[in-house]
N, CA, C and O atoms as a MOPAC input file, in Angstrom:
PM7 MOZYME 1SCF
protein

 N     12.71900 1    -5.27100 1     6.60500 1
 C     12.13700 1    -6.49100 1     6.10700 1
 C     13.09800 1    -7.10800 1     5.10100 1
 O     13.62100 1    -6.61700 1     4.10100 1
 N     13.19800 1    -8.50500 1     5.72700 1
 C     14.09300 1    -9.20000 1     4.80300 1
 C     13.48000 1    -9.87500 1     3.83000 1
 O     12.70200 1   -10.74700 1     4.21600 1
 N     13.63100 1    -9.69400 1     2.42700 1
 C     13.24600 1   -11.00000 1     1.54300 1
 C     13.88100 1   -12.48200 1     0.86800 1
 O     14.88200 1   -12.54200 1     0.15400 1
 N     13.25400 1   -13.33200 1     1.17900 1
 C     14.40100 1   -14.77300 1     1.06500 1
 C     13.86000 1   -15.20000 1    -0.35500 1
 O     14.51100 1   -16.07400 1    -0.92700 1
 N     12.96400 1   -14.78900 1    -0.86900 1
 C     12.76300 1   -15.40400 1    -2.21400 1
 C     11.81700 1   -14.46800 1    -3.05600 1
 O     11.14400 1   -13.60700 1    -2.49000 1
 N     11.77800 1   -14.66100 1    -4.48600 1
 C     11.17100 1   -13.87800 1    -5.38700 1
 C      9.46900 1   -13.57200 1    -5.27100 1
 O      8.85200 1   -12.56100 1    -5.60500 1
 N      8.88000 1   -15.08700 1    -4.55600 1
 C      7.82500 1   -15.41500 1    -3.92600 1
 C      7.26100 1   -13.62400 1    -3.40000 1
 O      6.68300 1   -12.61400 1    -3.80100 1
 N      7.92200 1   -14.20700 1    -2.29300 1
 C      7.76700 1   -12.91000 1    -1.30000 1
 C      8.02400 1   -11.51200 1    -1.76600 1
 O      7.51100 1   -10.53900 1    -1.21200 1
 N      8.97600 1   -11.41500 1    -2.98200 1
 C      8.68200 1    -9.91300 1    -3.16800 1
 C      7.45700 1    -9.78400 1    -4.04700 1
 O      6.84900 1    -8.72000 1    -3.92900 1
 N      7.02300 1   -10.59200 1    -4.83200 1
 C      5.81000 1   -10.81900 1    -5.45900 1
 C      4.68900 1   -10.58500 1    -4.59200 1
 O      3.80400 1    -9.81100 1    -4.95600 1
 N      4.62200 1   -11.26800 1    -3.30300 1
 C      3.60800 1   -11.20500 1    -2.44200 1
 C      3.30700 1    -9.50800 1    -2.28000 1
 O      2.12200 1    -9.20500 1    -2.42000 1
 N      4.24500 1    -8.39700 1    -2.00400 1
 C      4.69100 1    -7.47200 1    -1.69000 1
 C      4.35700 1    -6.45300 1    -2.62300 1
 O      3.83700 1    -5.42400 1    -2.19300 1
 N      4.56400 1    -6.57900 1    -3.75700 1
 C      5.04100 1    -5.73900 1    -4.83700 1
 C      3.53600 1    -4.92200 1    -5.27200 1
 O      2.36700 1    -5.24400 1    -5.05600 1
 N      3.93100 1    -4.13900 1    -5.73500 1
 C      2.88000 1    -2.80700 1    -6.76700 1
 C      3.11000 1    -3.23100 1    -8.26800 1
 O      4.05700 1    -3.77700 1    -8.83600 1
 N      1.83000 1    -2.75200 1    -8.71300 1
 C      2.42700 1    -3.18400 1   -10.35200 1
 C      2.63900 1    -1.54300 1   -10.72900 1
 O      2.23500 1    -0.51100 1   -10.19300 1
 N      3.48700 1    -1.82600 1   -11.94100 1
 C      4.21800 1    -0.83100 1   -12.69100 1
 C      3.99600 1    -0.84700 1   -13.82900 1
 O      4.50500 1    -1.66100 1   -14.59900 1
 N      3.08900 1     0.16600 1   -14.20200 1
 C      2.89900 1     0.54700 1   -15.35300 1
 C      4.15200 1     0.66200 1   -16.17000 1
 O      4.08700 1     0.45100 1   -17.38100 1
 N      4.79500 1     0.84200 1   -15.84600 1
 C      6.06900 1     1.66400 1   -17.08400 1
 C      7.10700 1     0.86100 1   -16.58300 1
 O      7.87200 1     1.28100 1   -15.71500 1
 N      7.19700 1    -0.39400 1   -17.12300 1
 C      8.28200 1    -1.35600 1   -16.77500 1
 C      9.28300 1    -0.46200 1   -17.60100 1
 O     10.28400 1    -0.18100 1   -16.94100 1
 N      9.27700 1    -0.28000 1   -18.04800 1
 C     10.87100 1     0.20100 1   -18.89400 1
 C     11.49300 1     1.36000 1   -17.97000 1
 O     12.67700 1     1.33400 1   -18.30500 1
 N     11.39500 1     2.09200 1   -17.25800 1
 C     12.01000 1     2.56200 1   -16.15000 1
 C     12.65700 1     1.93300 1   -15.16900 1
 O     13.62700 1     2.58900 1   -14.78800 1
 N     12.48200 1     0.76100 1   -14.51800 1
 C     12.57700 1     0.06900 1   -13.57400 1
 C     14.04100 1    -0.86100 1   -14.19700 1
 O     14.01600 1    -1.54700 1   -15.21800 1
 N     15.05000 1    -0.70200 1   -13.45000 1
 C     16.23600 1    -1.58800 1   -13.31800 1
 C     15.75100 1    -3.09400 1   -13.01100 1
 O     15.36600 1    -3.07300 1   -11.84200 1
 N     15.62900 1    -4.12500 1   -13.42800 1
 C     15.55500 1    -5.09500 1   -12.71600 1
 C     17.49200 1    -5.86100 1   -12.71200 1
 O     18.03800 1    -6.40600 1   -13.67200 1
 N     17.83000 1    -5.72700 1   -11.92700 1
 C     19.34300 1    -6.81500 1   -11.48700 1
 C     19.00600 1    -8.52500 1   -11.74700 1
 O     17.95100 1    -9.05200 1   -11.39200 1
 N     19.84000 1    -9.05900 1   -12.25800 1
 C     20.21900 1   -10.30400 1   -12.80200 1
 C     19.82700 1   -11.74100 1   -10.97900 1
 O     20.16500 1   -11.70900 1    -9.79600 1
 N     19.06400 1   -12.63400 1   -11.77200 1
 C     18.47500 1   -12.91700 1   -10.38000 1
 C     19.86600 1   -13.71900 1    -9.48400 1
 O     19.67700 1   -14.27600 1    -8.40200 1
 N     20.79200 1   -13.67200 1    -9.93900 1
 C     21.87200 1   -14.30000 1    -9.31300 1
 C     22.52300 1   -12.72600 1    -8.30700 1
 O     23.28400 1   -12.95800 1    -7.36700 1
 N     22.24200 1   -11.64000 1    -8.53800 1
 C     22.66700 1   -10.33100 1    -7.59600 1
 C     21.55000 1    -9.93500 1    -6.57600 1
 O     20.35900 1   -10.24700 1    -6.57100 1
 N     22.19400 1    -9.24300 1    -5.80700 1
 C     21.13300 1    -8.98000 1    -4.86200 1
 C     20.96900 1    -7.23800 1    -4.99300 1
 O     21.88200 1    -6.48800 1    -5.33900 1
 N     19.36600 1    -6.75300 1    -4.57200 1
 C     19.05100 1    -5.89500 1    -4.82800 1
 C     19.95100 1    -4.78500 1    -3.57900 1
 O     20.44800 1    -5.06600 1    -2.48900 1
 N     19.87600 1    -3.66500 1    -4.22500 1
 C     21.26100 1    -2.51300 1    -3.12300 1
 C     19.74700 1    -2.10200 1    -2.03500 1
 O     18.58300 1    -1.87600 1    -2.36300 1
 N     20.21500 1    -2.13000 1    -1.08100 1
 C     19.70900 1    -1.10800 1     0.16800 1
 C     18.63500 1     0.11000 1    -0.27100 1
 O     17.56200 1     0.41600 1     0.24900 1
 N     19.19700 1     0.57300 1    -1.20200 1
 C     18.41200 1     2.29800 1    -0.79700 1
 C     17.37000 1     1.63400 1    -1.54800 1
 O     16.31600 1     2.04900 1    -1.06800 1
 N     17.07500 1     0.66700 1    -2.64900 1
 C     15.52600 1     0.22900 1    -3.06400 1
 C     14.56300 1    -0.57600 1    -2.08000 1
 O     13.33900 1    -0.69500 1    -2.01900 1
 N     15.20500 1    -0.87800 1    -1.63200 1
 C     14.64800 1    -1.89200 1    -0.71800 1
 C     13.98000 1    -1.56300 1     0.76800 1
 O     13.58300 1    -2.31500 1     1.65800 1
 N     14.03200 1     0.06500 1     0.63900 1
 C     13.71200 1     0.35100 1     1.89400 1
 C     12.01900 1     1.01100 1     2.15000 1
 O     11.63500 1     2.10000 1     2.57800 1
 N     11.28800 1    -0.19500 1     1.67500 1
 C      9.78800 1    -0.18200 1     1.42300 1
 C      8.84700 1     0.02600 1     3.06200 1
 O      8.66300 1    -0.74100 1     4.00800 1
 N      8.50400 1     1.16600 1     2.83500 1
 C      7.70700 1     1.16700 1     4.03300 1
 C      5.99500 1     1.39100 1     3.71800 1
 O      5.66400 1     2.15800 1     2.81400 1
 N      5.29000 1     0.89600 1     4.27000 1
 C      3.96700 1     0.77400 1     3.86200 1
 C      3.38900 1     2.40400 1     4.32100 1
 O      3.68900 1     3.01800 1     5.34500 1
 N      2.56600 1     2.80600 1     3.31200 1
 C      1.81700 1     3.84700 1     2.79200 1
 C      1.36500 1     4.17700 1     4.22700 1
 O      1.77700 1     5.22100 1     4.73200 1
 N      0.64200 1     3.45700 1     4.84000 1
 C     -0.29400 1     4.07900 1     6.22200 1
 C      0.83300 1     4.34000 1     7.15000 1
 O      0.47400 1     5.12800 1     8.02500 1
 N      1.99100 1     3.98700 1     7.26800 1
 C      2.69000 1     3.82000 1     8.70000 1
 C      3.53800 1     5.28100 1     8.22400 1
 O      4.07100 1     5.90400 1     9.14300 1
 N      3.66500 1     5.81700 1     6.85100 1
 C      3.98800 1     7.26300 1     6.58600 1
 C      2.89100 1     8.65800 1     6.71200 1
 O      3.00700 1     9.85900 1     6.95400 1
 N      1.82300 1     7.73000 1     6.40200 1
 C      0.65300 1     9.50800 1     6.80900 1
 C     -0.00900 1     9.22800 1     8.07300 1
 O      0.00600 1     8.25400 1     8.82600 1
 N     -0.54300 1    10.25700 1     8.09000 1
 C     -1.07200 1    10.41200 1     9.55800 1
 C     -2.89700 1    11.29900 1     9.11300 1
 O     -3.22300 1    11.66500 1     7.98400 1
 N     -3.67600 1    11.41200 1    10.26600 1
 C     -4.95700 1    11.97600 1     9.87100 1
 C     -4.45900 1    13.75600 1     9.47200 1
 O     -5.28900 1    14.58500 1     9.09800 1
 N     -3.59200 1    13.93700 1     9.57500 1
 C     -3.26400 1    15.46300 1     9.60800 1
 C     -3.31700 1    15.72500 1     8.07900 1
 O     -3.70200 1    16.76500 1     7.54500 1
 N     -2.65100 1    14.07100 1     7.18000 1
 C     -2.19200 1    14.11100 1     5.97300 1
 C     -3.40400 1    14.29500 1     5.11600 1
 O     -3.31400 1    14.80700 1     4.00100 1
 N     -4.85100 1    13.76800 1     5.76600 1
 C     -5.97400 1    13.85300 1     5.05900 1
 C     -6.90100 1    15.46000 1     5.06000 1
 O     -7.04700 1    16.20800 1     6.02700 1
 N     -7.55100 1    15.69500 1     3.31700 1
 C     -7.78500 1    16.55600 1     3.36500 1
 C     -9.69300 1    16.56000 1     2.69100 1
 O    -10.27500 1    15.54900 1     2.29900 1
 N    -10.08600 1    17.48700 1     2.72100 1
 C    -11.90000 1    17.33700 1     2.39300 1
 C    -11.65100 1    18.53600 1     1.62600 1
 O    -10.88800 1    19.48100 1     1.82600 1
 N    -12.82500 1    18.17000 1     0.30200 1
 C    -13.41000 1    18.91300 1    -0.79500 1
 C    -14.88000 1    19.27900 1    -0.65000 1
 O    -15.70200 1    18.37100 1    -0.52300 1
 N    -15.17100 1    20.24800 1    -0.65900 1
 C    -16.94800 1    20.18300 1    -1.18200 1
 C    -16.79600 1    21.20800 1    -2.02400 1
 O    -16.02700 1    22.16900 1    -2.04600 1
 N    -17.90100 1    20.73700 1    -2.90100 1
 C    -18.05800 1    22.28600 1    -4.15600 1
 C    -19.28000 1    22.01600 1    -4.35400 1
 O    -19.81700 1    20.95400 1    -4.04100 1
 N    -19.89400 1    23.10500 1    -4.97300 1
 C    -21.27100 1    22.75000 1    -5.70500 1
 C    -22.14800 1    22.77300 1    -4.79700 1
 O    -22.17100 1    23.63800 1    -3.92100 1
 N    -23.25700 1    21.50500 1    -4.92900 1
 C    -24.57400 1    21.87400 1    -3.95700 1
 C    -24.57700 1    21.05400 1    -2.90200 1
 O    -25.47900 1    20.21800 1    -2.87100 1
 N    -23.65100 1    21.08000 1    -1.86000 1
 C    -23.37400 1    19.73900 1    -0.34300 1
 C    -24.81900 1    20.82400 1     0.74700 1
 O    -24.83200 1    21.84800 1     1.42900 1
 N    -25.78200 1    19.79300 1     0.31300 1
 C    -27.18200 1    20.19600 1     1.20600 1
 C    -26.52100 1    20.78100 1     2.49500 1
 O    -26.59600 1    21.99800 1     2.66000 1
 N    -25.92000 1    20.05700 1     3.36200 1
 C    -25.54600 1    20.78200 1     4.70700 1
 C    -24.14500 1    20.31500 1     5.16900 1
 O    -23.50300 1    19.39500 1     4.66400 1
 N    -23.78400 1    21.07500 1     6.18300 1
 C    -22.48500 1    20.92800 1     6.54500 1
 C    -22.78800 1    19.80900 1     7.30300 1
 O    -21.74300 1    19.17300 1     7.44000 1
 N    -23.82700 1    19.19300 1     7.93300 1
 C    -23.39500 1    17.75300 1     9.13200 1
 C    -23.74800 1    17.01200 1     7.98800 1
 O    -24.08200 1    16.07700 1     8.71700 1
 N    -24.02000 1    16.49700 1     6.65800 1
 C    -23.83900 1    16.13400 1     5.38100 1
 C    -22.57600 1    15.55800 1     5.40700 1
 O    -22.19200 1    14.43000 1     5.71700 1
 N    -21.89900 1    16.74500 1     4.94500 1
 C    -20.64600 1    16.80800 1     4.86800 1
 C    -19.50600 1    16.27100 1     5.75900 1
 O    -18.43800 1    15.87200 1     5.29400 1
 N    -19.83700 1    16.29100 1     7.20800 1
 C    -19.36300 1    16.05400 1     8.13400 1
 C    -19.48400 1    14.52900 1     8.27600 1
 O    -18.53000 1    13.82000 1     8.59600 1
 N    -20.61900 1    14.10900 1     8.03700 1
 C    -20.59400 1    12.66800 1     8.40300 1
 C    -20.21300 1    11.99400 1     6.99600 1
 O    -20.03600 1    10.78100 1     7.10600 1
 N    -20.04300 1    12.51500 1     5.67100 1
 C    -19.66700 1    11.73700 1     4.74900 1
 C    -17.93600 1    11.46400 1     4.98500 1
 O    -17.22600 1    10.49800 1     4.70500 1
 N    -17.62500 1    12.86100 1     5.66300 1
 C    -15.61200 1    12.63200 1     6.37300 1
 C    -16.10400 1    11.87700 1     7.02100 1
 O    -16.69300 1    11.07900 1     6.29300 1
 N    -16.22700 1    11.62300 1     8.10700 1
 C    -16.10300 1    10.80600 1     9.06300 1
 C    -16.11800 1     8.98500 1     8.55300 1
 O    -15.32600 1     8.06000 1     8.73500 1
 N    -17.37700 1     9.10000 1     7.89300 1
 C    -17.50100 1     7.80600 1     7.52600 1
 C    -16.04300 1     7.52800 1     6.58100 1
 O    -15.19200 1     6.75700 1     7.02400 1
 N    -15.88500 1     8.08900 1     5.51600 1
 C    -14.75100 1     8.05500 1     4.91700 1
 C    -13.49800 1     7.54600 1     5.77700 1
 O    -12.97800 1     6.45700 1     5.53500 1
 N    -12.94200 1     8.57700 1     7.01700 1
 C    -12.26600 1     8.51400 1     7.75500 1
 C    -12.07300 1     6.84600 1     8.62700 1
 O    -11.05200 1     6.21800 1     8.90900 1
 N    -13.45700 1     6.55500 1     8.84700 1
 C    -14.09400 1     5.31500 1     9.94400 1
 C    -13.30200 1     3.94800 1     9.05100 1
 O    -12.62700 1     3.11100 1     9.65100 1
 N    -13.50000 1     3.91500 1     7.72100 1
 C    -13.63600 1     2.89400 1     6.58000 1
 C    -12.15600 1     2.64800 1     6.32700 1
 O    -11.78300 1     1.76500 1     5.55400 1
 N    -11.03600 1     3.70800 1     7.21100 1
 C     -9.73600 1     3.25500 1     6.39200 1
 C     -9.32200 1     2.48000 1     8.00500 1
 O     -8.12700 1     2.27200 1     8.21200 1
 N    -10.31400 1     2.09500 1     9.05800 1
 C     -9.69500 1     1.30400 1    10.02500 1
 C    -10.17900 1    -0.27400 1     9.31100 1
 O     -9.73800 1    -1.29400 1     9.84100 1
 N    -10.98200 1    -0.36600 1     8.24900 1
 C    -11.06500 1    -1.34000 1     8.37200 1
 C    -10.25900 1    -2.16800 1     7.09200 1
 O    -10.70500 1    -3.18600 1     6.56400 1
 N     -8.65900 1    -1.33000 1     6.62800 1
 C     -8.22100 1    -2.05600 1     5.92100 1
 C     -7.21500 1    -2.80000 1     6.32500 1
 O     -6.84900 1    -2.70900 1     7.49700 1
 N     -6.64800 1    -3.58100 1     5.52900 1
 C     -6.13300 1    -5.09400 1     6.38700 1
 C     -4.57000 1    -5.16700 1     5.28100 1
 O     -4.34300 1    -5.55000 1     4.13300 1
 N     -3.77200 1    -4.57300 1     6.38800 1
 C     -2.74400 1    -3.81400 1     6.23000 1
 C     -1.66100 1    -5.48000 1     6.46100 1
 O     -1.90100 1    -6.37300 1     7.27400 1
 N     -0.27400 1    -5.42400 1     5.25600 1
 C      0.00000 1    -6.50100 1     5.12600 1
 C      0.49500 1    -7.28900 1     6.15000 1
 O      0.46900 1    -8.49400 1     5.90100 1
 N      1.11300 1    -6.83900 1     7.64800 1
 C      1.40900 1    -7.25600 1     9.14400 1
 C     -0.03200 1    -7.89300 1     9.41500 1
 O     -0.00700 1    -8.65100 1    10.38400 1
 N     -1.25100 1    -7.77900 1     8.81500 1
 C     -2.34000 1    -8.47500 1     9.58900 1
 C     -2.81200 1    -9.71300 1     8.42900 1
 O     -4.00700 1   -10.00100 1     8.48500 1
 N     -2.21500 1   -10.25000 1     7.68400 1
 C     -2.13800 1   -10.85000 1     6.69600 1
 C     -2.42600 1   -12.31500 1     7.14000 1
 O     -1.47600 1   -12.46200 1     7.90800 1
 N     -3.08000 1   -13.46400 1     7.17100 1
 C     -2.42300 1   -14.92500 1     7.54000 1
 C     -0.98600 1   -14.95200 1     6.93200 1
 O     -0.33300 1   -14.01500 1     6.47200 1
 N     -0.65300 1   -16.32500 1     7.05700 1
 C      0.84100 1   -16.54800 1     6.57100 1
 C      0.24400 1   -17.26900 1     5.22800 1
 O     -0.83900 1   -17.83000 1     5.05900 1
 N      1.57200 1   -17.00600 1     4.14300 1
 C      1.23500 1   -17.67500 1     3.11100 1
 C      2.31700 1   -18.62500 1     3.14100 1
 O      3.46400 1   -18.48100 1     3.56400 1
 N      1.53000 1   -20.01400 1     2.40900 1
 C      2.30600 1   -21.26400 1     2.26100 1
 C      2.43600 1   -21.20600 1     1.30900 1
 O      1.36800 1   -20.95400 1     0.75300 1
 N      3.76100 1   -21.36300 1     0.22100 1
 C      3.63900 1   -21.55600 1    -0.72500 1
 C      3.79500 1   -23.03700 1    -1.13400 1
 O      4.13300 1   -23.72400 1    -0.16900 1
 N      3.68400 1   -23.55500 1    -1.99400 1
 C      3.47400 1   -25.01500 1    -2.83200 1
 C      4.15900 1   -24.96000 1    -4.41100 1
 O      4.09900 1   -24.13500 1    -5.32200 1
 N      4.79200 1   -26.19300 1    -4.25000 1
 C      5.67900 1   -26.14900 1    -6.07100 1
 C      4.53600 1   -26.38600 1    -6.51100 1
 O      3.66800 1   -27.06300 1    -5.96100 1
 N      4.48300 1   -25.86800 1    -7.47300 1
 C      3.46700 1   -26.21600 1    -9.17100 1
 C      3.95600 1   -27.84000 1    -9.14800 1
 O      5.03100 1   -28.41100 1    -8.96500 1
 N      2.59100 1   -28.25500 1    -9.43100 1
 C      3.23300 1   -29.74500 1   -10.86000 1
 C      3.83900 1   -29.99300 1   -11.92300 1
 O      3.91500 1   -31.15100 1   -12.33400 1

């Protein structure tokens, strides 16, 4: 993924608690390769990566079973940034 303007890495970006770690480069340079090689969170794990807790008093195991599942069901319905509309941007006044 190429970025053509600051816009777009904005669109993109995570916030960072601990700005003072973070290099930011002078906006006239361009950022090096090995940072830039952002791949989205879901397209790295897989269901293998997910794991289940119970402790304490879980009334029954199909309880349990359908609270994974549902859990499991709920991450098809997030709206991952490839399914995005397009954004227009507009100059300020």
């Amino acid at each position: 993924m190429k970025f053509n303007s600051l816009e777009e890495i904005y669109l993109f970006s995570l916030l960072i608690k601990e700005s003072e770690i973070i290099e930011s480069p002078p906006l006239g340079m361009s950022l090096k390769d090995e940072v830039l090689k952002i791949m989205p969170l879901l397209m790295m794990t897989s269901i293998y990566d997910c794991y289940t807790l119970a402790r304490g008093c879980t009334a029954t195991l199909s309880n349990f079973v359908k609270a994974t599942f549902d859990a499991i069901s709920k991450t098809y319905s997030y709206l991952t940034p490839n399914l995005w509309k397009e954004t227009v941007f507009t100059k300020s006044p």
